[in-house]
Short mmCIF file of C-alpha atoms and ligand atoms in Angstrom, two decimals:
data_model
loop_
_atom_site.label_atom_id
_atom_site.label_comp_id
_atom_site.label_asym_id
_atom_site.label_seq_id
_atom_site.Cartn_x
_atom_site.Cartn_y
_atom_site.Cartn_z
CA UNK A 1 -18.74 -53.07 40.91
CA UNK A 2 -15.89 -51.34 39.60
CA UNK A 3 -16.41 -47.17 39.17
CA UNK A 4 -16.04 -45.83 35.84
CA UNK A 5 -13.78 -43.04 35.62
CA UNK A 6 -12.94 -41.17 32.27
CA UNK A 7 -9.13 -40.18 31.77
CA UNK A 8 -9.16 -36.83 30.64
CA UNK A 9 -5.09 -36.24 29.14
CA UNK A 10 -4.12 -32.24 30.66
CA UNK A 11 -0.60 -32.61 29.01
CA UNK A 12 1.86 -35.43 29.01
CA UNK A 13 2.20 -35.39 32.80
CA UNK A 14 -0.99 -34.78 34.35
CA UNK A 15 -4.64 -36.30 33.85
CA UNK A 16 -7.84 -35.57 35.54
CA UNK A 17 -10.33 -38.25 36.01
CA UNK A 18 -14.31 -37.97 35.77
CA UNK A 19 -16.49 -40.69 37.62
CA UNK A 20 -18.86 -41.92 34.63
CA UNK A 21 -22.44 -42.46 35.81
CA UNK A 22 -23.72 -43.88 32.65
CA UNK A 23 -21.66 -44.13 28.83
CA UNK A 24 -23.74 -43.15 26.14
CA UNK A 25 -21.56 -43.15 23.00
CA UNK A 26 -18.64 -44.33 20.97
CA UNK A 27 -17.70 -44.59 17.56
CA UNK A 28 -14.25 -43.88 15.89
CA UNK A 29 -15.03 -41.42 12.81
CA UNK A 30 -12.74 -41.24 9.66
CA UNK A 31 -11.39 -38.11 12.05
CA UNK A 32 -11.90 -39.04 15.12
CA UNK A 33 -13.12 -40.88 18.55
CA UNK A 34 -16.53 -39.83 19.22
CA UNK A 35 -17.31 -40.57 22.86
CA UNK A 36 -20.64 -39.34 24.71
CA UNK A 37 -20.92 -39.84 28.58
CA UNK A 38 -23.14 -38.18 31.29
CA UNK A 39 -20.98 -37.37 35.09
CA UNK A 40 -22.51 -36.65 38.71
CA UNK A 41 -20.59 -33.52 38.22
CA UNK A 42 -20.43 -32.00 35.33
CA UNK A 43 -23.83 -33.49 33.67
CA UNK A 44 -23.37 -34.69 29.95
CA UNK A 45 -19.87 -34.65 28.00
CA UNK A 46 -18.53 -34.80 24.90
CA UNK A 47 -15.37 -36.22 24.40
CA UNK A 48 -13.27 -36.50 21.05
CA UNK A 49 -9.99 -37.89 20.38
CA UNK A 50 -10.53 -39.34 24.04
CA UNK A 51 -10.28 -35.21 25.35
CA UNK A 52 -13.29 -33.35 27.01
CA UNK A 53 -14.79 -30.77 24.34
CA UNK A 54 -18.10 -29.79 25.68
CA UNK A 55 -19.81 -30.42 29.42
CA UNK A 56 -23.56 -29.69 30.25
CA UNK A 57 -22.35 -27.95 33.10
CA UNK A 58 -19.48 -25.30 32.06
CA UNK A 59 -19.91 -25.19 28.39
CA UNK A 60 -21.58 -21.36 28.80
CA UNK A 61 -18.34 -19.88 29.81
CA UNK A 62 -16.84 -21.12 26.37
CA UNK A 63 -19.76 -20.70 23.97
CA UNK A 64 -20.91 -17.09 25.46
CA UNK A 65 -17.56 -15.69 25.59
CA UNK A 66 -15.90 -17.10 22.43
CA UNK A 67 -19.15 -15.57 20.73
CA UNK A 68 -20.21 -12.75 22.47
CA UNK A 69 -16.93 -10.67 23.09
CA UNK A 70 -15.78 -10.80 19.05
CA UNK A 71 -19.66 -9.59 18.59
CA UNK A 72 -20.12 -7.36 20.71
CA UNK A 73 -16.96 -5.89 19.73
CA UNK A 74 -17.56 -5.36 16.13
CA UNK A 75 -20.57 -2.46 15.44
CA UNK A 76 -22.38 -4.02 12.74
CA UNK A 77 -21.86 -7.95 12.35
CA UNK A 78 -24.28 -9.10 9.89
CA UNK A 79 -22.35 -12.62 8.64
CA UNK A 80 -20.46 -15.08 10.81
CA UNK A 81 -18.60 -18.09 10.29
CA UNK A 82 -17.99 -20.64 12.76
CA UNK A 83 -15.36 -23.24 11.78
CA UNK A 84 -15.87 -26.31 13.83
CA UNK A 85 -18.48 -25.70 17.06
CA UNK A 86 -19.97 -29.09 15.92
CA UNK A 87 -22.09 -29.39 19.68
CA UNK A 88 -23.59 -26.47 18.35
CA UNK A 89 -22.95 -24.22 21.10
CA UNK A 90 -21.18 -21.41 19.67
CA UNK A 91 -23.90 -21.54 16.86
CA UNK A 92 -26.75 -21.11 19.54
CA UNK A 93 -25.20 -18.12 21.15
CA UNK A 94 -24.39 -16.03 17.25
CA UNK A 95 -28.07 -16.24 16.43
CA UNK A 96 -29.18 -14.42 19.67
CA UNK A 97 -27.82 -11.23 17.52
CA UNK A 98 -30.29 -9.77 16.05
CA UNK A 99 -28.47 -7.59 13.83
CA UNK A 100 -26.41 -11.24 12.41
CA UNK A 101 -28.14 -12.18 8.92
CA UNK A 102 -26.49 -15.52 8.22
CA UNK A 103 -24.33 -17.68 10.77
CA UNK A 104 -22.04 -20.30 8.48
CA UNK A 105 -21.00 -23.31 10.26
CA UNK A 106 -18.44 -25.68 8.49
CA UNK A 107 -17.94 -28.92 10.87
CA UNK A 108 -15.97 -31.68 9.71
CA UNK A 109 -17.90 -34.66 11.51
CA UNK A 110 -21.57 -35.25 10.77
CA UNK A 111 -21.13 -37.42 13.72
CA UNK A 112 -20.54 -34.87 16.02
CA UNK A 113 -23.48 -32.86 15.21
CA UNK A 114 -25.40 -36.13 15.48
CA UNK A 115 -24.81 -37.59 18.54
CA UNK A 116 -24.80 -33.77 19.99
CA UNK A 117 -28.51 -33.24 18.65
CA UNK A 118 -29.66 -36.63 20.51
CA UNK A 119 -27.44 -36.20 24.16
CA UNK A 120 -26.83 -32.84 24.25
CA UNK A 121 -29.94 -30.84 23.04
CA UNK A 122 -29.34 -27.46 25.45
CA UNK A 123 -26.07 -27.10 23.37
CA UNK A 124 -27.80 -28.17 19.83
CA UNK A 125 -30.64 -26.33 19.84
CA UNK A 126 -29.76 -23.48 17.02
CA UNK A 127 -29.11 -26.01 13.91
CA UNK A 128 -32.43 -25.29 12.65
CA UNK A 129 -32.50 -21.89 12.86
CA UNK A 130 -33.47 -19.71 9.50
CA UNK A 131 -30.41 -17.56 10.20
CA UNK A 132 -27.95 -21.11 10.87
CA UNK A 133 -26.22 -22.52 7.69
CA UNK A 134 -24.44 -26.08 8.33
CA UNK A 135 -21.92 -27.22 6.01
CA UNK A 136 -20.24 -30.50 6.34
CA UNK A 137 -16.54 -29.79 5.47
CA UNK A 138 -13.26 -29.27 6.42
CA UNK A 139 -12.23 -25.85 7.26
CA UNK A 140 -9.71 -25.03 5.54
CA UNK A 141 -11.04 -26.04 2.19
CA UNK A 142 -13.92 -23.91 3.23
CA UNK A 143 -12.03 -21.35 3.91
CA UNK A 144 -10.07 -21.30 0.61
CA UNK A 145 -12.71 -21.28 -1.28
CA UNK A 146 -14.73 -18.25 0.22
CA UNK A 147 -14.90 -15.13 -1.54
CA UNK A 148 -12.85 -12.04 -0.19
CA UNK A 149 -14.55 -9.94 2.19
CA UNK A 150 -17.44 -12.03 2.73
CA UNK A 151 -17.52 -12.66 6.53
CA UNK A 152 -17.87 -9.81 9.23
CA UNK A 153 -17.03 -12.18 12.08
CA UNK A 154 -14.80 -15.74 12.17
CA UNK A 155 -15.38 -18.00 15.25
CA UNK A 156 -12.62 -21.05 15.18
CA UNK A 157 -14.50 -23.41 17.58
CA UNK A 158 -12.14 -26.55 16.49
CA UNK A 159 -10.07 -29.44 18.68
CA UNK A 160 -6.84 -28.74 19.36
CA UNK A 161 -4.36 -28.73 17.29
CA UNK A 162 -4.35 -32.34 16.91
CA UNK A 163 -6.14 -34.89 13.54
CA UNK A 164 -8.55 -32.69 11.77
CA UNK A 165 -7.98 -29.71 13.65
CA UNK A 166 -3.82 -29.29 13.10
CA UNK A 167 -4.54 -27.27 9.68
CA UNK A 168 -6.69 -24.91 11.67
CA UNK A 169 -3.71 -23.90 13.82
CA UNK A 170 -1.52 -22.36 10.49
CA UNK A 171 -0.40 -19.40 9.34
CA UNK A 172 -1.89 -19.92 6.24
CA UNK A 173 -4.79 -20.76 7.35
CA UNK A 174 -5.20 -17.08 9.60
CA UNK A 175 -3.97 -15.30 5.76
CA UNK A 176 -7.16 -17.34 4.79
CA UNK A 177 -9.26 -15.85 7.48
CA UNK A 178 -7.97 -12.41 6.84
CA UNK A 179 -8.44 -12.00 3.00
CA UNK A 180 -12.15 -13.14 3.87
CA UNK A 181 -12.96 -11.01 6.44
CA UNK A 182 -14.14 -7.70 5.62
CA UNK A 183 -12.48 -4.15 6.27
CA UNK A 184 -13.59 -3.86 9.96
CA UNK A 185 -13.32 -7.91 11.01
CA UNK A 186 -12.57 -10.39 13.66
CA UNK A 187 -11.30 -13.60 13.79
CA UNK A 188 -11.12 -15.34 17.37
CA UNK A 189 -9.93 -18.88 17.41
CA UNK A 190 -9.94 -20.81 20.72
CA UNK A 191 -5.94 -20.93 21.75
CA UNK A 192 -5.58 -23.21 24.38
CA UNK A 193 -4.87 -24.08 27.82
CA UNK A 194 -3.24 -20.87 29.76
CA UNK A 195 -1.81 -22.95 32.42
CA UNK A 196 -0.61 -25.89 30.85
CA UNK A 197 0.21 -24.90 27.00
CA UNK A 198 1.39 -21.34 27.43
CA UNK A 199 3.88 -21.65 24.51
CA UNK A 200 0.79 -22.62 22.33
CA UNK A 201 -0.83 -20.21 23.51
CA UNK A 202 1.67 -17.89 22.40
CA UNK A 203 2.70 -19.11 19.06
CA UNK A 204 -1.11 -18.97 18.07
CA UNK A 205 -0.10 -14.78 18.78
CA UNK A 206 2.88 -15.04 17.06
CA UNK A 207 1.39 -16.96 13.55
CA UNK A 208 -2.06 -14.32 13.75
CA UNK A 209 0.54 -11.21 13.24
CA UNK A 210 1.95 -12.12 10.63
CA UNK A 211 -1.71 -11.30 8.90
CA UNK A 212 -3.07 -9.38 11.92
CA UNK A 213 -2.21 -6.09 12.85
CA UNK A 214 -3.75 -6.02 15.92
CA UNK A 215 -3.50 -9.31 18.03
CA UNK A 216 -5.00 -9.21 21.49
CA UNK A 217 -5.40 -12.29 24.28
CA UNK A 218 -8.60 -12.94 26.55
CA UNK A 219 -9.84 -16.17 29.11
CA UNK A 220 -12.65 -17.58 29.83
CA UNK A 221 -13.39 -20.58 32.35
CA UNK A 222 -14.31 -23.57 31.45
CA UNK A 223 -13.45 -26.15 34.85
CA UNK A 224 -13.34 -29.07 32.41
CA UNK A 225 -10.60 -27.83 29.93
CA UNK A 226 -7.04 -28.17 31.24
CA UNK A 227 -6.26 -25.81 33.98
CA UNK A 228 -9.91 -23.91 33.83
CA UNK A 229 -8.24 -21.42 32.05
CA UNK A 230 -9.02 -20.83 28.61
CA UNK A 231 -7.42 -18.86 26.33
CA UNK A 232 -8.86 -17.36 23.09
CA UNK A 233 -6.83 -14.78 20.30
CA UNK A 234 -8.81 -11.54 19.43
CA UNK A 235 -7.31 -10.71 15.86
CA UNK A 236 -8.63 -8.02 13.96
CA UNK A 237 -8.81 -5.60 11.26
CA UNK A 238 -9.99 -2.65 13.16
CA UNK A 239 -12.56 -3.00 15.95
CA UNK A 240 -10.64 -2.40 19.42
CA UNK A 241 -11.49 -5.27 21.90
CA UNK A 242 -13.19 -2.87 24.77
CA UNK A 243 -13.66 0.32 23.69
CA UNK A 244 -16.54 1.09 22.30
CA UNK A 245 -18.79 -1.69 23.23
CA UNK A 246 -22.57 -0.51 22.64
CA UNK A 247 -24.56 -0.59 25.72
CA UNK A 248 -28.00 -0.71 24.86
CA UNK A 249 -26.93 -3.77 22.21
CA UNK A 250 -25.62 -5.81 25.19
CA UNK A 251 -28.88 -4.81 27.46
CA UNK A 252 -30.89 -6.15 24.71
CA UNK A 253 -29.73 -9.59 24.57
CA UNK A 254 -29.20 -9.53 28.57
CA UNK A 255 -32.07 -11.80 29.27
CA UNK A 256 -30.67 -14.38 27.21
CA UNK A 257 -27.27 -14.77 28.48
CA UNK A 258 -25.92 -16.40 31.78
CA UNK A 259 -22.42 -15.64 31.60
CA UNK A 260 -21.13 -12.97 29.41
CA UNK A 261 -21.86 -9.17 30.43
CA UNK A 262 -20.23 -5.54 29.53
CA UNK A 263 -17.99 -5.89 32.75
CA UNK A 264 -16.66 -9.17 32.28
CA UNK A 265 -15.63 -8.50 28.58
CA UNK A 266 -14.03 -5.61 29.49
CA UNK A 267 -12.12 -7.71 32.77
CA UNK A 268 -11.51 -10.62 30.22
CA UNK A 269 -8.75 -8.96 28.37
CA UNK A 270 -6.43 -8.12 31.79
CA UNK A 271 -4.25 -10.80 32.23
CA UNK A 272 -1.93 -11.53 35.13
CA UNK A 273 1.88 -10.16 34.11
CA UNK A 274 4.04 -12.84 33.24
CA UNK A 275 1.01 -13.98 30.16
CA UNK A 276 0.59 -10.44 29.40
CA UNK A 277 4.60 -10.42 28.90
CA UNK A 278 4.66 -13.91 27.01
CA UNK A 279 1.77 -13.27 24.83
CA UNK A 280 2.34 -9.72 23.62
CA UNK A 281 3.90 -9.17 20.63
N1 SAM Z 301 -14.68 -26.22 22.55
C1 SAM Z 301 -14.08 -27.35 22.09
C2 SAM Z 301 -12.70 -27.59 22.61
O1 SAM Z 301 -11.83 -26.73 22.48
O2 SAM Z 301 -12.47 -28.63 23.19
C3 SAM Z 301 -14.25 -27.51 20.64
C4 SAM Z 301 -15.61 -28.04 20.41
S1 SAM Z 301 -16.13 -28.44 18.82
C5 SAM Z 301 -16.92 -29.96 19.21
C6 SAM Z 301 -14.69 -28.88 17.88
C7 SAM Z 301 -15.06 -29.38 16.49
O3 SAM Z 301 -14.06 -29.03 15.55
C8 SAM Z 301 -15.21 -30.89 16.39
O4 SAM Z 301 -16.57 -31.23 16.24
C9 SAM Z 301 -14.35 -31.28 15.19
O5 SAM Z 301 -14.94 -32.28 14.40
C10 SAM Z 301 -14.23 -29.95 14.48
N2 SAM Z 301 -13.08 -29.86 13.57
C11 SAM Z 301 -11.80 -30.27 13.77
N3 SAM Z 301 -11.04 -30.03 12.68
C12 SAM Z 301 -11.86 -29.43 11.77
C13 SAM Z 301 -11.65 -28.95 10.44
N4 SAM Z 301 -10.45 -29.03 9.84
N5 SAM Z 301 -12.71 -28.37 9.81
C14 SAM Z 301 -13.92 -28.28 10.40
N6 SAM Z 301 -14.18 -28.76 11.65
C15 SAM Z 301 -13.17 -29.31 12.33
#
């Protein structure tokens, strides 16, 4: 019998392919194709718009660090909203702090959330959480519509810049994010594929300062994602990326992380010359 293989699209000239062990999934959504899958390698995946988003195996890399660094780096976040995330995973990860009060999480596609509550339950395990607040919406509208000052943290967890997700990669949509953020906030969107969209990478820079006065890059890696690694923007209002991270905060949540830690925060932010050249400024 033939093998199934998924085709997973790096950029227009380069594709990686994923033996399929069994296919779970598919639907096409009013915003887009919904496919669920489980691998030999990488365990249970979630593909939209026929791209990988989330795999059993890697997905901590992305979740913890796209959560944990903006967190960690701001003293006192209390409310956090997560645009997109709709596996759940960054949503798992911002209730762990104790100190967050309400997490907001505005995900276009019920579908999403759906089919990642029934195959991947690991990822969606926070939605019913007294501190989690899901909102079926687009972003942007949310966003709009939100009262100045009224979020300490913003996590953009979306797609790519491609269907739902292209107003999410705007100028006007980071003024949005910055007029609701409060006096000392952070907004970290996921940028993008270091080694094969570098240019995206740094025109996501180059539209956060024109509302952000302080605009800083760091990676994760996520093996599944183009190139391993990922690249997220660390805009924001006042905290400083590193310095003055709070110990005894990170110690106390230790237990229940796997890949974040004080070190690797810190090492996150040091990037090899040639980004640090393209992305600054
Ligand atoms: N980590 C992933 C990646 O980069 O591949 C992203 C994962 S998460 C599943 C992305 C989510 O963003 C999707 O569920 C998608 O429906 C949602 N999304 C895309 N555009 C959106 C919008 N305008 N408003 C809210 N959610 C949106």
């Amino acid at each position: 019998m033939a093998k199934i293989v998924f085709r997973d699209p790096l950029n227009r000239n380069t594709v990686t392919e994923h033996v399929v062990s069994e296919w779970l999934f598919s639907q096409e959504t009013p915003y887009q194709q919904v496919d669920v899958f489980r691998t030999p390698e990488f365990g249970t995946v979630l593909a939209l718009g026929g791209v990988i988003n989330v795999s059993e195996r890697d997905e901590i890399g992305y979740h913890e660090m796209l959560a944990h660094v903006p967190l960690f780096a701001h003293p006192n976040p209390r409310r956090v909203l997560i645009i997109g995330g709709g596996d759940g995973g960054t949503l798992r990860e911002v209730v762990k702090h104790p100190g967050v009060e309400e997490a907001v999480m505005v995900e276009i596609d019920q579908v999403v959330v759906e089919q990642c509550k029934k195959h991947l339950p690991q990822v969606a395990s926070a939605f019913d959480h007294p501190k989690a607040n899901l909102i079926i919406g687009d972003g942007l509208a949310y966003v709009n519509e939100a009262p100045d000052a009224s979020f300490d943290v913003i996590l953009v967890d979306s797609t790519d810049p491609v269907d739902a997700g292209v107003v999410l990669f705007t100028p006007e949509f980071y003024a949005a994010c910055h007029r609701v953020l409060r006096a000392d906030g952070i907004l970290v969107p996921q940028s993008d594929s270091i080694v094969y969209q570098p240019t995206r990478v740094a025109g996501v820079g180059k539209m956060l300062r024109e509302s952000f006065a302080s605009v800083d890059f760091y990676t994760s890696i996520v093996p599944t994602y183009p190139g391993s690694l990922w690249a997220f923007a660390f805009a924001s209002k006042g905290p400083h990326p590193t310095r003055g991270l709070d110990s005894a905060r990170i110690a106390e949540l230790d237990a229940q992380l796997s890949y974040y830690h004080e070190e690797l925060h810190q090492a996150a932010f040091v990037l090899p010359k040639f980004l640090r050249d393209q992305l600054r400024g």
